[in-house]
PDB file of C-alpha atoms in Angstrom:
ATOM      1  CA  UNK M   1     -10.505  13.856  18.138  1.00 63.00           C
ATOM      2  CA  UNK M   2      -7.936  12.574  15.873  1.00 79.00           C
ATOM      3  CA  UNK M   3      -8.143  12.977  11.737  1.00 94.00           C
ATOM      4  CA  UNK M   4      -6.502   9.593  11.363  1.00 97.00           C
ATOM      5  CA  UNK M   5      -6.790   6.153  13.449  1.00 97.00           C
ATOM      6  CA  UNK M   6      -5.260   2.804  13.127  1.00 98.00           C
ATOM      7  CA  UNK M   7      -7.763   0.415  11.416  1.00 97.00           C
ATOM      8  CA  UNK M   8      -8.044  -2.900  13.024  1.00 97.00           C
ATOM      9  CA  UNK M   9      -6.775  -5.959  11.194  1.00 97.00           C
ATOM     10  CA  UNK M  10      -9.031  -8.154   9.391  1.00 96.00           C
ATOM     11  CA  UNK M  11      -7.512 -11.225  10.816  1.00 98.00           C
ATOM     12  CA  UNK M  12      -5.568 -12.444  13.662  1.00 98.00           C
ATOM     13  CA  UNK M  13      -1.684 -11.481  13.725  1.00 98.00           C
ATOM     14  CA  UNK M  14      -0.846 -15.464  13.110  1.00 98.00           C
ATOM     15  CA  UNK M  15      -3.768 -15.869  10.133  1.00 98.00           C
ATOM     16  CA  UNK M  16      -1.291 -15.258   7.132  1.00 98.00           C
ATOM     17  CA  UNK M  17       1.267 -17.802   8.491  1.00 97.00           C
ATOM     18  CA  UNK M  18       3.729 -19.216   6.957  1.00 97.00           C
ATOM     19  CA  UNK M  19       3.755 -16.161   4.554  1.00 97.00           C
ATOM     20  CA  UNK M  20       3.952 -13.690   7.142  1.00 98.00           C
ATOM     21  CA  UNK M  21       4.393 -14.574  10.848  1.00 97.00           C
ATOM     22  CA  UNK M  22       2.777 -13.384  13.945  1.00 98.00           C
ATOM     23  CA  UNK M  23       5.247 -11.419  15.541  1.00 97.00           C
ATOM     24  CA  UNK M  24       6.172  -9.485  12.348  1.00 98.00           C
ATOM     25  CA  UNK M  25       2.078  -8.675  11.768  1.00 98.00           C
ATOM     26  CA  UNK M  26       2.147  -7.673  15.677  1.00 98.00           C
ATOM     27  CA  UNK M  27       4.882  -4.919  15.707  1.00 98.00           C
ATOM     28  CA  UNK M  28       4.070  -4.006  11.912  1.00 98.00           C
ATOM     29  CA  UNK M  29       0.530  -2.973  12.496  1.00 98.00           C
ATOM     30  CA  UNK M  30       0.631  -2.159  16.355  1.00 98.00           C
ATOM     31  CA  UNK M  31       3.570   0.062  16.130  1.00 98.00           C
ATOM     32  CA  UNK M  32       4.849   0.830  12.620  1.00 98.00           C
ATOM     33  CA  UNK M  33       0.987   1.628  11.391  1.00 98.00           C
ATOM     34  CA  UNK M  34       0.297   3.392  14.568  1.00 98.00           C
ATOM     35  CA  UNK M  35       3.466   5.626  14.313  1.00 98.00           C
ATOM     36  CA  UNK M  36       2.246   6.658  10.688  1.00 98.00           C
ATOM     37  CA  UNK M  37      -1.344   7.498  12.006  1.00 98.00           C
ATOM     38  CA  UNK M  38       0.317   9.616  15.100  1.00 98.00           C
ATOM     39  CA  UNK M  39       2.862  11.088  12.496  1.00 98.00           C
ATOM     40  CA  UNK M  40       0.241  12.530  10.138  1.00 98.00           C
ATOM     41  CA  UNK M  41      -1.794  13.507  12.855  1.00 98.00           C
ATOM     42  CA  UNK M  42       1.024  15.409  14.413  1.00 97.00           C
ATOM     43  CA  UNK M  43       1.588  17.312  11.290  1.00 97.00           C
ATOM     44  CA  UNK M  44      -2.347  18.421  10.993  1.00 97.00           C
ATOM     45  CA  UNK M  45      -1.654  20.013  14.550  1.00 96.00           C
ATOM     46  CA  UNK M  46       1.309  21.710  13.259  1.00 97.00           C
ATOM     47  CA  UNK M  47      -0.121  23.100  10.346  1.00 97.00           C
ATOM     48  CA  UNK M  48      -3.345  24.265  12.117  1.00 96.00           C
ATOM     49  CA  UNK M  49      -0.989  25.992  14.590  1.00 96.00           C
ATOM     50  CA  UNK M  50       0.732  27.327  11.640  1.00 97.00           C
ATOM     51  CA  UNK M  51      -2.640  28.942  10.335  1.00 96.00           C
ATOM     52  CA  UNK M  52      -3.398  30.180  13.642  1.00 96.00           C
ATOM     53  CA  UNK M  53       0.004  32.209  14.418  1.00 96.00           C
ATOM     54  CA  UNK M  54       0.512  32.890  10.595  1.00 96.00           C
ATOM     55  CA  UNK M  55       4.229  31.568  11.060  1.00 95.00           C
ATOM     56  CA  UNK M  56       5.037  29.151   8.154  1.00 95.00           C
ATOM     57  CA  UNK M  57       8.748  29.316   8.773  1.00 95.00           C
ATOM     58  CA  UNK M  58       8.905  25.303   9.030  1.00 95.00           C
ATOM     59  CA  UNK M  59       6.109  24.316   6.134  1.00 97.00           C
ATOM     60  CA  UNK M  60       8.180  22.598   3.968  1.00 97.00           C
ATOM     61  CA  UNK M  61       9.260  20.111   6.959  1.00 97.00           C
ATOM     62  CA  UNK M  62       5.820  19.582   8.055  1.00 97.00           C
ATOM     63  CA  UNK M  63       4.211  19.731   4.915  1.00 97.00           C
ATOM     64  CA  UNK M  64       6.783  16.773   4.248  1.00 97.00           C
ATOM     65  CA  UNK M  65       5.926  14.613   7.412  1.00 97.00           C
ATOM     66  CA  UNK M  66       2.394  14.907   6.172  1.00 97.00           C
ATOM     67  CA  UNK M  67       2.483  13.293   2.762  1.00 97.00           C
ATOM     68  CA  UNK M  68       5.262  10.635   4.569  1.00 97.00           C
ATOM     69  CA  UNK M  69       3.052   9.788   7.181  1.00 98.00           C
ATOM     70  CA  UNK M  70      -0.401   9.818   5.541  1.00 97.00           C
ATOM     71  CA  UNK M  71       1.009   7.883   2.705  1.00 97.00           C
ATOM     72  CA  UNK M  72       1.998   5.301   4.916  1.00 98.00           C
ATOM     73  CA  UNK M  73      -1.306   5.135   6.395  1.00 98.00           C
ATOM     74  CA  UNK M  74      -2.700   4.953   3.189  1.00 97.00           C
ATOM     75  CA  UNK M  75      -0.687   2.470   2.183  1.00 98.00           C
ATOM     76  CA  UNK M  76      -0.770   0.000   5.255  1.00 98.00           C
ATOM     77  CA  UNK M  77      -4.618   0.563   5.077  1.00 98.00           C
ATOM     78  CA  UNK M  78      -4.954  -1.150   1.510  1.00 98.00           C
ATOM     79  CA  UNK M  79      -2.200  -3.593   2.412  1.00 98.00           C
ATOM     80  CA  UNK M  80      -3.372  -5.369   5.380  1.00 98.00           C
ATOM     81  CA  UNK M  81      -7.152  -5.503   3.127  1.00 98.00           C
ATOM     82  CA  UNK M  82      -5.294  -6.814   0.367  1.00 98.00           C
ATOM     83  CA  UNK M  83      -4.386 -10.106   2.291  1.00 98.00           C
ATOM     84  CA  UNK M  84      -6.079 -12.811   3.800  1.00 98.00           C
ATOM     85  CA  UNK M  85      -5.609 -16.077   5.190  1.00 98.00           C
ATOM     86  CA  UNK M  86      -7.963 -17.777   2.388  1.00 96.00           C
ATOM     87  CA  UNK M  87      -5.990 -15.948  -0.230  1.00 97.00           C
ATOM     88  CA  UNK M  88      -3.809 -16.675  -3.094  1.00 97.00           C
ATOM     89  CA  UNK M  89      -4.790 -18.216  -6.554  1.00 96.00           C
ATOM     90  CA  UNK M  90      -5.560 -16.074  -9.509  1.00 97.00           C
ATOM     91  CA  UNK M  91      -8.264 -13.035  -9.658  1.00 97.00           C
ATOM     92  CA  UNK M  92     -11.571 -13.935 -12.017  1.00 95.00           C
ATOM     93  CA  UNK M  93     -13.860 -11.691 -13.852  1.00 95.00           C
ATOM     94  CA  UNK M  94     -13.076  -7.989 -15.136  1.00 96.00           C
ATOM     95  CA  UNK M  95      -9.811  -7.846 -13.082  1.00 97.00           C
ATOM     96  CA  UNK M  96      -8.686 -10.654 -14.781  1.00 97.00           C
ATOM     97  CA  UNK M  97      -9.520  -9.404 -18.383  1.00 97.00           C
ATOM     98  CA  UNK M  98      -7.467  -6.296 -17.321  1.00 97.00           C
ATOM     99  CA  UNK M  99      -4.425  -8.095 -16.479  1.00 98.00           C
ATOM    100  CA  UNK M 100      -4.957 -10.087 -19.876  1.00 97.00           C
ATOM    101  CA  UNK M 101      -5.713  -6.586 -21.615  1.00 97.00           C
ATOM    102  CA  UNK M 102      -2.897  -4.628 -20.162  1.00 97.00           C
ATOM    103  CA  UNK M 103      -0.115  -6.860 -18.999  1.00 98.00           C
ATOM    104  CA  UNK M 104      -0.673 -10.051 -21.657  1.00 98.00           C
ATOM    105  CA  UNK M 105      -1.708 -12.127 -18.614  1.00 97.00           C
ATOM    106  CA  UNK M 106      -1.490 -12.762 -15.236  1.00 98.00           C
ATOM    107  CA  UNK M 107       1.725 -14.465 -14.861  1.00 98.00           C
ATOM    108  CA  UNK M 108       3.284 -11.501 -16.979  1.00 98.00           C
ATOM    109  CA  UNK M 109       1.508  -9.205 -14.527  1.00 98.00           C
ATOM    110  CA  UNK M 110       3.006 -10.924 -11.540  1.00 98.00           C
ATOM    111  CA  UNK M 111       6.575 -11.163 -12.919  1.00 98.00           C
ATOM    112  CA  UNK M 112       6.357  -7.370 -13.390  1.00 98.00           C
ATOM    113  CA  UNK M 113       4.872  -6.812 -10.149  1.00 98.00           C
ATOM    114  CA  UNK M 114       7.381  -8.925  -8.681  1.00 98.00           C
ATOM    115  CA  UNK M 115      10.174  -7.377 -10.157  1.00 98.00           C
ATOM    116  CA  UNK M 116       9.105  -3.711  -9.235  1.00 98.00           C
ATOM    117  CA  UNK M 117       8.752  -5.119  -5.721  1.00 98.00           C
ATOM    118  CA  UNK M 118      12.384  -6.680  -5.562  1.00 98.00           C
ATOM    119  CA  UNK M 119      13.850  -3.548  -7.334  1.00 97.00           C
ATOM    120  CA  UNK M 120      12.387  -0.893  -5.144  1.00 96.00           C
ATOM    121  CA  UNK M 121      16.145   1.094  -3.721  1.00 95.00           C
ATOM    122  CA  UNK M 122      15.920   1.074  -0.072  1.00 92.00           C
ATOM    123  CA  UNK M 123      12.386   1.279   1.495  1.00 96.00           C
ATOM    124  CA  UNK M 124       9.078   1.316  -0.084  1.00 97.00           C
ATOM    125  CA  UNK M 125       6.277  -0.579  -2.102  1.00 98.00           C
ATOM    126  CA  UNK M 126       5.369  -2.231  -5.431  1.00 98.00           C
ATOM    127  CA  UNK M 127       1.964  -1.050  -6.638  1.00 98.00           C
ATOM    128  CA  UNK M 128      -0.806  -2.231  -8.746  1.00 98.00           C
ATOM    129  CA  UNK M 129      -2.848   1.438  -9.137  1.00 98.00           C
ATOM    130  CA  UNK M 130      -5.324   2.458 -11.232  1.00 97.00           C
ATOM    131  CA  UNK M 131      -4.453   5.051 -13.751  1.00 94.00           C
ATOM    132  CA  UNK M 132      -7.793   6.953 -14.184  1.00 92.00           C
ATOM    133  CA  UNK M 133      -6.350   9.270 -16.998  1.00 90.00           C
ATOM    134  CA  UNK M 134      -5.942   6.189 -19.276  1.00 91.00           C
ATOM    135  CA  UNK M 135      -8.435   4.006 -17.630  1.00 92.00           C
ATOM    136  CA  UNK M 136      -6.126   1.190 -17.053  1.00 95.00           C
ATOM    137  CA  UNK M 137      -4.198  -0.768 -14.340  1.00 97.00           C
ATOM    138  CA  UNK M 138      -0.645   0.154 -14.191  1.00 98.00           C
ATOM    139  CA  UNK M 139       2.712  -1.106 -12.292  1.00 98.00           C
ATOM    140  CA  UNK M 140       4.654   1.448  -9.982  1.00 97.00           C
ATOM    141  CA  UNK M 141       7.068   1.452  -7.323  1.00 96.00           C
ATOM    142  CA  UNK M 142       7.254   3.913  -4.123  1.00 96.00           C
ATOM    143  CA  UNK M 143      10.421   4.931  -2.166  1.00 95.00           C
ATOM    144  CA  UNK M 144       9.510   5.459   1.203  1.00 96.00           C
ATOM    145  CA  UNK M 145       5.755   5.633   0.930  1.00 95.00           C
ATOM    146  CA  UNK M 146       5.239   8.439  -1.506  1.00 93.00           C
ATOM    147  CA  UNK M 147       7.736   9.222  -3.788  1.00 93.00           C
ATOM    148  CA  UNK M 148       8.125   8.036  -7.443  1.00 91.00           C
ATOM    149  CA  UNK M 149       4.227   7.245  -7.442  1.00 91.00           C
ATOM    150  CA  UNK M 150       2.196   9.363 -10.081  1.00 91.00           C
ATOM    151  CA  UNK M 151      -0.333  11.400  -8.952  1.00 91.00           C
ATOM    152  CA  UNK M 152      -3.896  10.729  -9.366  1.00 89.00           C
ATOM    153  CA  UNK M 153      -3.702   6.865  -9.609  1.00 94.00           C
ATOM    154  CA  UNK M 154      -5.789   4.676  -7.020  1.00 96.00           C
ATOM    155  CA  UNK M 155      -3.876   1.780  -5.328  1.00 97.00           C
ATOM    156  CA  UNK M 156      -5.518  -1.609  -5.631  1.00 98.00           C
ATOM    157  CA  UNK M 157      -2.555  -4.174  -4.670  1.00 98.00           C
ATOM    158  CA  UNK M 158       0.209  -2.865  -2.401  1.00 98.00           C
ATOM    159  CA  UNK M 159       3.066  -4.704  -1.101  1.00 98.00           C
ATOM    160  CA  UNK M 160       5.473  -3.035   1.262  1.00 98.00           C
ATOM    161  CA  UNK M 161       9.139  -4.095   1.005  1.00 98.00           C
ATOM    162  CA  UNK M 162      10.242  -1.766   3.963  1.00 97.00           C
ATOM    163  CA  UNK M 163      12.621  -4.007   6.007  1.00 96.00           C
ATOM    164  CA  UNK M 164      10.224  -4.088   9.003  1.00 96.00           C
ATOM    165  CA  UNK M 165       8.013  -5.887   6.693  1.00 97.00           C
ATOM    166  CA  UNK M 166       9.813  -8.833   6.454  1.00 97.00           C
ATOM    167  CA  UNK M 167      13.106  -8.845   7.922  1.00 97.00           C
ATOM    168  CA  UNK M 168      12.541 -10.688  11.276  1.00 96.00           C
ATOM    169  CA  UNK M 169      11.372 -13.808   9.064  1.00 97.00           C
ATOM    170  CA  UNK M 170      13.190 -13.688   6.022  1.00 97.00           C
ATOM    171  CA  UNK M 171      16.230 -11.456   7.194  1.00 96.00           C
ATOM    172  CA  UNK M 172      17.627  -9.952   3.827  1.00 95.00           C
ATOM    173  CA  UNK M 173      15.699 -12.643   1.477  1.00 97.00           C
ATOM    174  CA  UNK M 174      13.708  -9.894  -0.023  1.00 97.00           C
ATOM    175  CA  UNK M 175      12.708 -11.760  -3.039  1.00 97.00           C
ATOM    176  CA  UNK M 176      11.472 -14.960  -0.948  1.00 98.00           C
ATOM    177  CA  UNK M 177       9.060 -12.973   0.783  1.00 98.00           C
ATOM    178  CA  UNK M 178       7.520 -11.090  -2.343  1.00 98.00           C
ATOM    179  CA  UNK M 179       6.988 -14.873  -3.639  1.00 98.00           C
ATOM    180  CA  UNK M 180       5.463 -15.891  -0.823  1.00 98.00           C
ATOM    181  CA  UNK M 181       3.404 -12.789  -0.768  1.00 98.00           C
ATOM    182  CA  UNK M 182       1.011 -14.198  -3.576  1.00 98.00           C
ATOM    183  CA  UNK M 183      -0.105 -17.128  -1.262  1.00 98.00           C
ATOM    184  CA  UNK M 184      -2.046 -14.529   0.763  1.00 98.00           C
ATOM    185  CA  UNK M 185      -3.514 -12.120  -1.697  1.00 98.00           C
ATOM    186  CA  UNK M 186      -7.058 -11.365  -1.236  1.00 98.00           C
ATOM    187  CA  UNK M 187      -8.148 -11.315  -5.158  1.00 98.00           C
ATOM    188  CA  UNK M 188     -11.627 -10.116  -3.782  1.00 97.00           C
ATOM    189  CA  UNK M 189     -10.411  -7.161  -2.176  1.00 98.00           C
ATOM    190  CA  UNK M 190      -8.312  -6.141  -5.242  1.00 98.00           C
ATOM    191  CA  UNK M 191     -11.083  -6.391  -7.770  1.00 97.00           C
ATOM    192  CA  UNK M 192     -13.607  -4.703  -5.506  1.00 97.00           C
ATOM    193  CA  UNK M 193     -10.980  -1.961  -5.681  1.00 97.00           C
ATOM    194  CA  UNK M 194     -10.450  -1.950  -9.205  1.00 97.00           C
ATOM    195  CA  UNK M 195     -14.543  -2.047  -9.888  1.00 95.00           C
ATOM    196  CA  UNK M 196     -14.638   1.504  -7.700  1.00 95.00           C
ATOM    197  CA  UNK M 197     -11.754   2.810  -9.220  1.00 95.00           C
ATOM    198  CA  UNK M 198     -13.188   2.404 -12.913  1.00 93.00           C
ATOM    199  CA  UNK M 199     -16.064   4.398 -11.905  1.00 88.00           C
ATOM    200  CA  UNK M 200     -14.169   7.531 -10.208  1.00 85.00           C
ATOM    201  CA  UNK M 201     -13.628  10.590 -12.189  1.00 76.00           C
ATOM    202  CA  UNK M 202     -10.797  12.143 -11.623  1.00 75.00           C
ATOM    203  CA  UNK M 203     -10.139  14.855 -14.155  1.00 73.00           C
ATOM    204  CA  UNK M 204     -13.709  15.501 -15.543  1.00 70.00           C
ATOM    205  CA  UNK M 205     -12.858  12.678 -18.274  1.00 57.00           C
ATOM    206  CA  UNK M 206     -15.222   9.999 -17.050  1.00 53.00           C
ATOM    207  CA  UNK M 207     -15.589   7.448 -20.078  1.00 52.00           C
ATOM    208  CA  UNK M 208     -17.460   4.932 -18.287  1.00 50.00           C
TER     209      UNK M 208
END
């Protein structure tokens, strides 16, 4: 049985329209995300075979494939849950307080995140992630799925800016896509991830 499996979308393909249209969601989930799941499982199988054979000649390439595809699987799994047909608006509670404290307010956070997502070179992601060392949320960018992202952070809110995520609808207008993303953000999901991340103990420095 495969280690990694494609999760179901928590809503219908057309549920996020007009921000993201149904055909994009269908292709993105069923084809692209499935591809990362298959790629990650394939890499695990090859690594198992390497251990069995004692032949690690292709270790670098296979480990790279695992990092790429598993990161793609993780990011997309969070991405689907980060959005909702009932999304939009602003967060409340502890998450809102954290954005005020660490970004100077929701608008400043939104501008920072949007700039990061729009500024990714080539294919990648904008992230709001929890930094367990500083015990605070930070904005980061990823090229592809895995490069330039700090180790040991937990994704809270992610935005896919690979062209397959928006091109059928927005063509090369990534900025408009990023702006419209805010209309479908599921802040309840982000807040739940924030709450769980605060209680994680990454390096034995638990302070909560």
